[in-house]
PDB file of C-alpha atoms in Angstrom:
ATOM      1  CA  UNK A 829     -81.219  35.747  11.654  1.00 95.00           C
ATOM      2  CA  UNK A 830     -77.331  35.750  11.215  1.00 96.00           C
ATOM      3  CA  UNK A 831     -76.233  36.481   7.669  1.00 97.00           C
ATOM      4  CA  UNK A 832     -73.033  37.352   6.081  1.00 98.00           C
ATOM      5  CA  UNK A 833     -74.519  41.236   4.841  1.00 98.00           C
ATOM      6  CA  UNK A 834     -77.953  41.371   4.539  1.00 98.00           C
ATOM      7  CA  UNK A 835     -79.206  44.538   2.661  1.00 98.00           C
ATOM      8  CA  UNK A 836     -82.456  44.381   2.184  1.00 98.00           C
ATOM      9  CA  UNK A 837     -85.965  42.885   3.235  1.00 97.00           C
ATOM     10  CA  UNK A 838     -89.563  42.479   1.918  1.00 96.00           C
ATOM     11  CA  UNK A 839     -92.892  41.305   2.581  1.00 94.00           C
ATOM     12  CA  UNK A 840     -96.038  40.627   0.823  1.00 92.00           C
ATOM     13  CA  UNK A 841     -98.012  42.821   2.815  1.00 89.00           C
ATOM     14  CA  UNK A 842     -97.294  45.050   5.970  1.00 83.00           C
ATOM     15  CA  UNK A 843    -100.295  43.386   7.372  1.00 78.00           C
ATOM     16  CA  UNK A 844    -100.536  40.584   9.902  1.00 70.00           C
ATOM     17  CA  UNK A 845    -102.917  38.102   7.534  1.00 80.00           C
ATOM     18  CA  UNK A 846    -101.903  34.911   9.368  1.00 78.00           C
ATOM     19  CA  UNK A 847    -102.693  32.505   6.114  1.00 80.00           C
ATOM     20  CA  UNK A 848    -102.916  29.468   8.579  1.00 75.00           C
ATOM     21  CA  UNK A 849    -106.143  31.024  10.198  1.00 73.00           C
ATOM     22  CA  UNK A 850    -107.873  30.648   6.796  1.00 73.00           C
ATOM     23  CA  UNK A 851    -107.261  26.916   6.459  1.00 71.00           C
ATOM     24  CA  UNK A 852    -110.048  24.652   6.722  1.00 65.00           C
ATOM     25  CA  UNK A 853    -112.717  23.707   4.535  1.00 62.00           C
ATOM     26  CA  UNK A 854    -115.381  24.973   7.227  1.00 58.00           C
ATOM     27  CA  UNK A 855    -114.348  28.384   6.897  1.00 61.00           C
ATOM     28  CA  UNK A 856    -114.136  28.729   3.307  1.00 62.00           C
ATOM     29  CA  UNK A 857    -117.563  27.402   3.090  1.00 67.00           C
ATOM     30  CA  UNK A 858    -119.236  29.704   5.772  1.00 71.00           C
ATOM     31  CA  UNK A 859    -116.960  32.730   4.491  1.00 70.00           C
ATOM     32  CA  UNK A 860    -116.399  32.184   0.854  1.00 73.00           C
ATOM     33  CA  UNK A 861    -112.973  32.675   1.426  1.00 74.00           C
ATOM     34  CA  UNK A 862    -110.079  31.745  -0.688  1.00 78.00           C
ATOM     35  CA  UNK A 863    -106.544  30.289   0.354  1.00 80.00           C
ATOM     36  CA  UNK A 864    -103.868  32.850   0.708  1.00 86.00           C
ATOM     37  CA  UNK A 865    -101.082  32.636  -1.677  1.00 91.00           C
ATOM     38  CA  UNK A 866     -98.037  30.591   0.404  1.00 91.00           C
ATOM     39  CA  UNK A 867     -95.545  33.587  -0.583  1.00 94.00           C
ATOM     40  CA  UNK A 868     -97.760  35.601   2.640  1.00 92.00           C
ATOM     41  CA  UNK A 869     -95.917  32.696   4.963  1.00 92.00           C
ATOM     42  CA  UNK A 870     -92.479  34.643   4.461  1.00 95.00           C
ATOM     43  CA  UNK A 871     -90.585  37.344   4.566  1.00 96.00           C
ATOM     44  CA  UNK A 872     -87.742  37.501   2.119  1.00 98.00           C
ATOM     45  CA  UNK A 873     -84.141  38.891   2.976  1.00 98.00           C
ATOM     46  CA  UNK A 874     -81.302  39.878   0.094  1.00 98.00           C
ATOM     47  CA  UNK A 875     -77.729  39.236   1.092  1.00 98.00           C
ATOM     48  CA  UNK A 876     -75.113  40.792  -1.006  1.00 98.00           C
ATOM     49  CA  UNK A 877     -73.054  37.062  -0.887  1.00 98.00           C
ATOM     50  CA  UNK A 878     -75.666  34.520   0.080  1.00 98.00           C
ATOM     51  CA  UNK A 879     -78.643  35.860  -2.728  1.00 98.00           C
ATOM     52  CA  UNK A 880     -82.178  35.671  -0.805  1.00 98.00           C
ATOM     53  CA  UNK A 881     -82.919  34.068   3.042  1.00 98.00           C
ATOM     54  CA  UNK A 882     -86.412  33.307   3.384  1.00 98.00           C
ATOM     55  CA  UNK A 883     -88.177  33.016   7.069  1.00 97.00           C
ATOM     56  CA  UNK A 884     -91.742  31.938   7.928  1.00 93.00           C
ATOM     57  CA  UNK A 885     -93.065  34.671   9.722  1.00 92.00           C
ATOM     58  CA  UNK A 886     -96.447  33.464  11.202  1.00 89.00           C
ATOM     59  CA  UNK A 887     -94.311  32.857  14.585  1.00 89.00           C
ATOM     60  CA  UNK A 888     -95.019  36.876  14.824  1.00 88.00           C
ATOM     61  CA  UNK A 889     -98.543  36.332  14.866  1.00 84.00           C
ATOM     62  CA  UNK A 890     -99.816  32.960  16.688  1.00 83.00           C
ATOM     63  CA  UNK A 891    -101.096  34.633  19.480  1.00 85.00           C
ATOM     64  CA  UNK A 892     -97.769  32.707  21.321  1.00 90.00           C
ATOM     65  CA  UNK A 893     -95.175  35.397  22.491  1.00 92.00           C
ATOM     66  CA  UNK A 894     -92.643  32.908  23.648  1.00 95.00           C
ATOM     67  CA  UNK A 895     -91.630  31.611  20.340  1.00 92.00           C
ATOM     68  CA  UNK A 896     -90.924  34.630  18.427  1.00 93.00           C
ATOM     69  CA  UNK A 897     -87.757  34.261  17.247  1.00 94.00           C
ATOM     70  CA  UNK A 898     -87.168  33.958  12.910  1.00 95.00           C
ATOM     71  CA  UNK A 899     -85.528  31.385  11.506  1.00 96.00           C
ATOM     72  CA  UNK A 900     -84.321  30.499   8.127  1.00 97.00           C
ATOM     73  CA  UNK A 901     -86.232  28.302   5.829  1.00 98.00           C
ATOM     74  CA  UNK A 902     -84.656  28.029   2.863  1.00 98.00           C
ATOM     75  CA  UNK A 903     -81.359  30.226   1.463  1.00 98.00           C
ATOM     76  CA  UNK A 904     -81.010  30.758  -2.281  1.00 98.00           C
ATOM     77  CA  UNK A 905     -78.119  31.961  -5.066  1.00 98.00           C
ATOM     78  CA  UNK A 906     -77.973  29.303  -8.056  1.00 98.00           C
ATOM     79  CA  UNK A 907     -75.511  29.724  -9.954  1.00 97.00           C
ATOM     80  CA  UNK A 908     -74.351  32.740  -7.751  1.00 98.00           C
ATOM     81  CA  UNK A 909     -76.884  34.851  -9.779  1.00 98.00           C
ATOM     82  CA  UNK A 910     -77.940  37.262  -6.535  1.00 98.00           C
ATOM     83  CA  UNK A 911     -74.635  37.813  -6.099  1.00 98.00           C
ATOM     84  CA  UNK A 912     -74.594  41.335  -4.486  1.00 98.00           C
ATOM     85  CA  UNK A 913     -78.203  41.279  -4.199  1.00 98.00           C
ATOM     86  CA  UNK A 914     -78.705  44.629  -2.300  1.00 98.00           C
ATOM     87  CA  UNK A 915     -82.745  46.162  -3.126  1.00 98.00           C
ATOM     88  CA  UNK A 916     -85.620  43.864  -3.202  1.00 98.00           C
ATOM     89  CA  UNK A 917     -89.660  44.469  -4.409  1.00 98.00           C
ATOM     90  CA  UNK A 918     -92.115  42.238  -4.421  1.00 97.00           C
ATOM     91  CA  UNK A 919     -95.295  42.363  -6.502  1.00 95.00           C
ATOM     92  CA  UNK A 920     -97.575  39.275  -5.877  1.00 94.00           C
ATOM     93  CA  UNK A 921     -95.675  36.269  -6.510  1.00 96.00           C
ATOM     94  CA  UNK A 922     -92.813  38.385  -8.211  1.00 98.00           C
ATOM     95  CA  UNK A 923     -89.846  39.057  -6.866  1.00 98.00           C
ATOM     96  CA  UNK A 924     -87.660  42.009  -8.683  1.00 98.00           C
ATOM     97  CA  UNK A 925     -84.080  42.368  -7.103  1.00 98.00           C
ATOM     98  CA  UNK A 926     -81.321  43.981  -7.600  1.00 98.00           C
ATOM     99  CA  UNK A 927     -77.910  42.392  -7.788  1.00 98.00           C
ATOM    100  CA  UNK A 928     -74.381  42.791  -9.697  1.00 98.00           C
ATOM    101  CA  UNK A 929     -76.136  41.061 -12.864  1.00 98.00           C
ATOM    102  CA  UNK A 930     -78.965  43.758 -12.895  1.00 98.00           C
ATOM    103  CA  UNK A 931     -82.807  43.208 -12.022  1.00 98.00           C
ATOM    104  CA  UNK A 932     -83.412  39.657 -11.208  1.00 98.00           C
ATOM    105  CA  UNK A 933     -86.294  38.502 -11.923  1.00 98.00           C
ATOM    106  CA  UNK A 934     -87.723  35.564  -9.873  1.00 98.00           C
ATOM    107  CA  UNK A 935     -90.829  33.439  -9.280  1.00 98.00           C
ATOM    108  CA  UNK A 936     -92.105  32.561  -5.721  1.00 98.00           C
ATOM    109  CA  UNK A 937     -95.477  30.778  -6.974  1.00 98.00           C
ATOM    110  CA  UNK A 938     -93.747  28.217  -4.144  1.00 98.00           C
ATOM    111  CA  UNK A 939     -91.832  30.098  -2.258  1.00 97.00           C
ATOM    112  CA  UNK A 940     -89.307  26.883  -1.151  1.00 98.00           C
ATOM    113  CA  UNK A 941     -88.429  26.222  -4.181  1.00 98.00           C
ATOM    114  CA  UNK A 942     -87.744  29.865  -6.014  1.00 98.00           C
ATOM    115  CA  UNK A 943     -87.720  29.719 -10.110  1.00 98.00           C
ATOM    116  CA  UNK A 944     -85.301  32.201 -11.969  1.00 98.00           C
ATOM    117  CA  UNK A 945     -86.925  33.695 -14.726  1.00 98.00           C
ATOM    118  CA  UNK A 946     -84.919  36.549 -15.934  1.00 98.00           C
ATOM    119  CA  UNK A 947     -81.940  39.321 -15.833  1.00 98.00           C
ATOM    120  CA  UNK A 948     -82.506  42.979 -16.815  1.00 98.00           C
ATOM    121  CA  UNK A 949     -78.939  44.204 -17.140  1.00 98.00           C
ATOM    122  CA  UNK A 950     -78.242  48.081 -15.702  1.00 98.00           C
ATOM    123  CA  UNK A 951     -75.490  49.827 -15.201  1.00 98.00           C
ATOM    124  CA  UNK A 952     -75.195  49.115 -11.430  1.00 98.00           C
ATOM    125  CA  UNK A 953     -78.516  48.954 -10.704  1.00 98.00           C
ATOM    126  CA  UNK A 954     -79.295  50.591  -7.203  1.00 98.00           C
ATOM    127  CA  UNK A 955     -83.106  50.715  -6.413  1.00 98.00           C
ATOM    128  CA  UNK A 956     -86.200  49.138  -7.865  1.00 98.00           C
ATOM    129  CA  UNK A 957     -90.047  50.217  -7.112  1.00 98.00           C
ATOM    130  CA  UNK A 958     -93.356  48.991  -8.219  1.00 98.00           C
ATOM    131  CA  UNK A 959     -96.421  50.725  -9.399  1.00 97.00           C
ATOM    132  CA  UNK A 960     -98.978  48.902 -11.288  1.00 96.00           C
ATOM    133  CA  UNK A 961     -97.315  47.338 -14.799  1.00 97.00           C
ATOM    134  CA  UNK A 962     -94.310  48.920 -13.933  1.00 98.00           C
ATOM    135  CA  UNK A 963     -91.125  48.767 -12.050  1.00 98.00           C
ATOM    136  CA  UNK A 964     -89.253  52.310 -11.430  1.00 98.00           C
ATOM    137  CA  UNK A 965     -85.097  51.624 -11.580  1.00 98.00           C
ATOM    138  CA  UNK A 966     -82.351  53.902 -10.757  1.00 98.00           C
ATOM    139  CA  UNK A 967     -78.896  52.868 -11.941  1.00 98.00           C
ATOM    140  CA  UNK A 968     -75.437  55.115 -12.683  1.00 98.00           C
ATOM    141  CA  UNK A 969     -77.240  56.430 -15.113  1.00 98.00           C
ATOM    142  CA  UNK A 970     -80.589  57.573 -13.773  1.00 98.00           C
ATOM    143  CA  UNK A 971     -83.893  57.192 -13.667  1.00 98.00           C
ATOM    144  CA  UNK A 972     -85.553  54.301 -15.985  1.00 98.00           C
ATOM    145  CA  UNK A 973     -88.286  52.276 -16.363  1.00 98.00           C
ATOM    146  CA  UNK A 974     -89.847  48.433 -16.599  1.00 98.00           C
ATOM    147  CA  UNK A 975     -92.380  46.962 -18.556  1.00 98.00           C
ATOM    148  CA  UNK A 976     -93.795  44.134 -16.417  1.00 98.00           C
ATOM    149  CA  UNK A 977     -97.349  44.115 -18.052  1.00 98.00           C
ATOM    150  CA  UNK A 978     -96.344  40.510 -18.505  1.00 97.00           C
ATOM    151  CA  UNK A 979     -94.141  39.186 -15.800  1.00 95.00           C
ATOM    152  CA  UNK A 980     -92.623  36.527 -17.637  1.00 96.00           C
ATOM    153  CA  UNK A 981     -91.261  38.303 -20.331  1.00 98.00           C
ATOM    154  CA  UNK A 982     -90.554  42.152 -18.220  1.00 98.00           C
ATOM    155  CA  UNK A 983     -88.101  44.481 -20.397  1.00 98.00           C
ATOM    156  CA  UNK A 984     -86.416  47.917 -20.180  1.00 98.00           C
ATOM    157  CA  UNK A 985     -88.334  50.610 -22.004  1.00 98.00           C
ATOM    158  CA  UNK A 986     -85.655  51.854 -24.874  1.00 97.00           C
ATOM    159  CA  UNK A 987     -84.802  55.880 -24.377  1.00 96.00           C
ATOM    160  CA  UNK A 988     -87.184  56.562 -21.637  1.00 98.00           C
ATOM    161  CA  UNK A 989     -84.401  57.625 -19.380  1.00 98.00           C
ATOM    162  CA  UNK A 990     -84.023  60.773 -16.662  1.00 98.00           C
ATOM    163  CA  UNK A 991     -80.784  61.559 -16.373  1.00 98.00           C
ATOM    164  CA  UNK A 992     -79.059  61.916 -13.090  1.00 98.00           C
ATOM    165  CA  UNK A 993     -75.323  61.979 -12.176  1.00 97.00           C
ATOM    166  CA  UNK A 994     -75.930  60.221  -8.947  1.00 97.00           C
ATOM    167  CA  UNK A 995     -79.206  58.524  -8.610  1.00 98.00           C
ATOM    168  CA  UNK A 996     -80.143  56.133  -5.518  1.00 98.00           C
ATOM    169  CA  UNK A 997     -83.423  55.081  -3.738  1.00 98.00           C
ATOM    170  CA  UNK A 998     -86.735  56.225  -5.712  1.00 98.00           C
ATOM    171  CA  UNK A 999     -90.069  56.028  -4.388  1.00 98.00           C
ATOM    172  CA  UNK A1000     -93.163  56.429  -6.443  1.00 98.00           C
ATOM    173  CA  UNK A1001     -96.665  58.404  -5.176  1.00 95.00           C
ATOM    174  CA  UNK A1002     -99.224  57.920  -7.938  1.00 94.00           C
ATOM    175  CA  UNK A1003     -97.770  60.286 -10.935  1.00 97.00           C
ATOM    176  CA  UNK A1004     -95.086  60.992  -9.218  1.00 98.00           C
ATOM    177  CA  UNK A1005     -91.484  59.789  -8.717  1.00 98.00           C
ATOM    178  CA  UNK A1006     -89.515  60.905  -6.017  1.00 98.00           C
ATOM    179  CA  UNK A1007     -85.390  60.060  -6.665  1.00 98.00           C
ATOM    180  CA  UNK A1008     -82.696  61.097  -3.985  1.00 98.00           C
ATOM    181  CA  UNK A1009     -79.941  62.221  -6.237  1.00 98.00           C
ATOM    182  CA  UNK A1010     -76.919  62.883  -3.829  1.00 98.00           C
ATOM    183  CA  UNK A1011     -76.152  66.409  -4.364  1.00 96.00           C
ATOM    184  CA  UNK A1012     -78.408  66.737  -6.905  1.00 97.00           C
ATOM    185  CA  UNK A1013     -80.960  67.111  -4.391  1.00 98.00           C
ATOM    186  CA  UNK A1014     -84.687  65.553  -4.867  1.00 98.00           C
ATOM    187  CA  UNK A1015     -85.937  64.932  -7.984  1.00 98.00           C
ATOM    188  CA  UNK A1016     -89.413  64.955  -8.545  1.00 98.00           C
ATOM    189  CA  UNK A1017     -90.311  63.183 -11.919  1.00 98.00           C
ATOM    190  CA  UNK A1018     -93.852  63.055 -13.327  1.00 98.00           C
ATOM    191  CA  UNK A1019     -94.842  59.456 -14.453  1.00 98.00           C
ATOM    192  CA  UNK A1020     -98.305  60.530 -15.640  1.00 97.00           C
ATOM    193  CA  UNK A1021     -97.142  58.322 -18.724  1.00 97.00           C
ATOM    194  CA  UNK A1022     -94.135  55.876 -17.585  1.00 98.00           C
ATOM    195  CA  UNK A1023     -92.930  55.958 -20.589  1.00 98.00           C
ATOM    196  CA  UNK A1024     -92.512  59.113 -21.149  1.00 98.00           C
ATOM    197  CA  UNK A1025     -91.302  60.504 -18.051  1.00 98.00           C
ATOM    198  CA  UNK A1026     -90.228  63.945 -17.415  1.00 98.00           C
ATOM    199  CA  UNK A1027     -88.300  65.914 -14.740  1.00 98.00           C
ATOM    200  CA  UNK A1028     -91.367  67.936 -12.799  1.00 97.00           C
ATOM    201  CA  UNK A1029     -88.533  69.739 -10.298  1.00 97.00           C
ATOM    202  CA  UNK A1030     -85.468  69.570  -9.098  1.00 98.00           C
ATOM    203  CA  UNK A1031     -85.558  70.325  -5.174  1.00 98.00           C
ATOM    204  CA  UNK A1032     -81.984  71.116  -3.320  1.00 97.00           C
ATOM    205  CA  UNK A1033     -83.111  73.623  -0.574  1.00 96.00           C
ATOM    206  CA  UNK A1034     -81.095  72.410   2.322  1.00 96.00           C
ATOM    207  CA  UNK A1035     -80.283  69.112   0.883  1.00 97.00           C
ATOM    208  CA  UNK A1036     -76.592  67.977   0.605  1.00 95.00           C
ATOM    209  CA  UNK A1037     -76.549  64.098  -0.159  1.00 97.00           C
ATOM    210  CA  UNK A1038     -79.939  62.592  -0.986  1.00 98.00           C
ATOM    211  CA  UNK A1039     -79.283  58.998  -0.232  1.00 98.00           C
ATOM    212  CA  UNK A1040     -82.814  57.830   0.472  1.00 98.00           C
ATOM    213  CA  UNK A1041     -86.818  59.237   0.575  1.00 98.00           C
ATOM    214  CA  UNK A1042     -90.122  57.713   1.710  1.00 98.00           C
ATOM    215  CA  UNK A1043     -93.654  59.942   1.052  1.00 97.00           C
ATOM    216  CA  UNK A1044     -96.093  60.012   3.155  1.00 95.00           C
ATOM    217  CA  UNK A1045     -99.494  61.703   4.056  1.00 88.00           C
ATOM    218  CA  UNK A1046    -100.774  63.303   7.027  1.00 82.00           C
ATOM    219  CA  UNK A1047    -103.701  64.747   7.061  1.00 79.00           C
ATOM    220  CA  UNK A1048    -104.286  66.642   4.385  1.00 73.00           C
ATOM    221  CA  UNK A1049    -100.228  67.448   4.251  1.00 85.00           C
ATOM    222  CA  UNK A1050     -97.582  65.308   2.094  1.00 91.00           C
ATOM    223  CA  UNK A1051     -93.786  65.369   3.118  1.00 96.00           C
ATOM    224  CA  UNK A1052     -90.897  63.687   1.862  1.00 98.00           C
ATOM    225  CA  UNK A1053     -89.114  62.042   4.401  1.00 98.00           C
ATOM    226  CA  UNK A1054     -85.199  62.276   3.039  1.00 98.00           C
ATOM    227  CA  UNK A1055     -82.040  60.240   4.320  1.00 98.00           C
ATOM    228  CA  UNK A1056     -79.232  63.133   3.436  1.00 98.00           C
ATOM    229  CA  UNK A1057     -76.470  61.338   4.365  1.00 95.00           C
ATOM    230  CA  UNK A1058     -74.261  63.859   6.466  1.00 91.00           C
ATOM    231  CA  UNK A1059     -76.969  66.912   6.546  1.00 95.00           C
ATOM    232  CA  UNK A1060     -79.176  63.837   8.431  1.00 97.00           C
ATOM    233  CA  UNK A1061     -82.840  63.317   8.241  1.00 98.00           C
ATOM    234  CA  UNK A1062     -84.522  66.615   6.141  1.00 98.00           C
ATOM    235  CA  UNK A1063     -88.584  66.476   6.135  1.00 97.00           C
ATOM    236  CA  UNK A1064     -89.889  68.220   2.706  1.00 98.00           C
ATOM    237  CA  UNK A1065     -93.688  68.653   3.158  1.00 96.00           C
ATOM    238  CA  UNK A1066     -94.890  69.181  -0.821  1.00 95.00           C
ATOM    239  CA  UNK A1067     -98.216  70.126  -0.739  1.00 89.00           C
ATOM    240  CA  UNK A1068    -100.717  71.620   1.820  1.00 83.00           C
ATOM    241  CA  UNK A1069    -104.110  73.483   1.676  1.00 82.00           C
ATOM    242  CA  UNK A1070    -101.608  76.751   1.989  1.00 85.00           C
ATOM    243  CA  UNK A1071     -99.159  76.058  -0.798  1.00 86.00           C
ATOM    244  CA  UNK A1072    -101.426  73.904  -3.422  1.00 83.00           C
ATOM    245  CA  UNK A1073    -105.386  75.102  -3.225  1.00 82.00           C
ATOM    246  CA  UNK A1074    -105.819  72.271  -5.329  1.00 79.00           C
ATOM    247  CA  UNK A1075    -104.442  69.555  -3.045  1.00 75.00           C
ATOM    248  CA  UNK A1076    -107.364  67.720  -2.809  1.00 75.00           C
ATOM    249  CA  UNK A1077    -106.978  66.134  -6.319  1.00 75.00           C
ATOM    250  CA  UNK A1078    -106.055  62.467  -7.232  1.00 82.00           C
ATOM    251  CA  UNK A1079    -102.511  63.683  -7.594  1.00 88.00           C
ATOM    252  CA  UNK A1080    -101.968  67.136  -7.555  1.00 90.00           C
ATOM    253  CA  UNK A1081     -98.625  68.828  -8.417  1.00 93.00           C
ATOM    254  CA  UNK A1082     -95.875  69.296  -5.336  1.00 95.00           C
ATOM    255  CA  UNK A1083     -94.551  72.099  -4.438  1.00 95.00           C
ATOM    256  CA  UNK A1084     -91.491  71.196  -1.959  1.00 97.00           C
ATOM    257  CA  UNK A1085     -90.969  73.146   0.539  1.00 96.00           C
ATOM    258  CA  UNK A1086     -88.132  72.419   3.689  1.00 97.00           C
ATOM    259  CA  UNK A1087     -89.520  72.482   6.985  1.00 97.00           C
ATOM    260  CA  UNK A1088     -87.538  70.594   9.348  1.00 97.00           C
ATOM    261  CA  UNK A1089     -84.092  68.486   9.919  1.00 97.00           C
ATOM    262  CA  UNK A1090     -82.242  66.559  12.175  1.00 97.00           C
ATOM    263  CA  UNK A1091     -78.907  66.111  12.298  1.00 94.00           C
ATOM    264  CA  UNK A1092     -76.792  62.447  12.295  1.00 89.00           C
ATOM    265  CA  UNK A1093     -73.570  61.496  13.795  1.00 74.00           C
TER     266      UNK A1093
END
């Protein structure tokens, strides 16, 4: 799909549902099932200048290979209110993105014809993240959080702020927050009570310019998989049978350590 700078992309769910297999009243009957939501039809692009680019994705998945190819099915920006749209997240029917304004908050209950609901002003607002009632936000000023226990009415939790010089993508593991912070390093913040949230460690062994970081399980292993801009791809693994006896728990405490790298161009 040909866009003037996309920057970002979502889906409803990583998983190849095909909602147009569960039409029909004869399978709802024999299976019980119920109608998927339409937002599962599409995957949803930001573009810093055009706002959001939807495309129906069930080409992917009709069994025919000779028509994959996306196309755009509807392109949004009223008002010009995405304008520098650059993060998206979507939680159900929500869509939370990030743009010049702040956090945008829109409604895809029909996905072809979007509804704006609110702006969250931040100052420059880089990332967002859901977990649960809550959205996880870094701007210029750090790490805050969202209130989205009602989505229609989401606001910024006063004072409940971590602050970091140079905060950008956060990703969130149960009570944990994981922030790449530049220089900083990786800063591991425990969300046990999102409102209150604390710094749990501050991790900069080998780490130059945190720009991004995705965690993920193997085994019975967790790493941290962090973008460090010029130092290139560093893998953190923060917590094995070895280093944390108790790492069989719901959410047991990290404890970083840096076991490999590889370096970018």
């Amino acid at each position: 799909i040909e866009s003037t700078n996309a920057t970002c992309l979502s889906l409803s769910t990583t998983q190849p549902v095909a909602p147009y297999r569960n039409e029909g009243k004869l399978m709802r009957t024999v299976n019980q099932e119920k109608p998927f939501h339409p937002i599962y039809n599409y995957m949803i692009i930001t573009d810093s200048s055009e706002g959001v680019i939807l495309s129906d994705i069930n080409t992917l998945s009709d069994g025919e290979p000779r028509n994959n190819h996306l196309t755009r099915a509807l392109t949004w920006n009223e008002d010009g209110i995405l304008n520098g749209a650059r993060d998206i997240e979507i939680g159900g029917r929500y869509a939370y993105i990030m743009a010049d304004a702040g956090l945008v908050v829109m409604d895809f209950d029909q996905p072809l014809e979007p509804k704006y609901i609110t702006t969250i002003p931040l100052n420059d607002g880089r990332d967002v993240f859901q977990q649960f009632r809550y959205l996880f936000v870094t701007d210029a000023d750090g790490l805050k959080t969202i209130d989205i226990t009602n989505p229609r009415a989401p606001y910024l939790i006063d004072g409940n702020i971590v602050e970091l010089e140079d905060a950008h993508r956060v990703f969130v593991a149960r009570t944990y927050a994981y922030v790449a912070a530049g220089s900083e390093g990786l800063i591991i913040v425990d969300i046990t009570k999102p409102e209150q949230m604390k710094i749990h460690k501050r991790f900069t062994e080998g780490i130059v310019d945190a720009r991004d970081v995705v965690v993920a399980s193997t085994n019975a292993s967790l790493y941290a998989y962090i973008a460090d801009g010029k130092g290139g791809l560093k893998v953190v693994q923060l917590m094995s049978p070895s280093s944390q006896p108790r790492y069989y728990g719901f959410s047991a405490e990290p404890v970083p350590e840096l076991i490999a790298s590889y370096p970018m161009q």
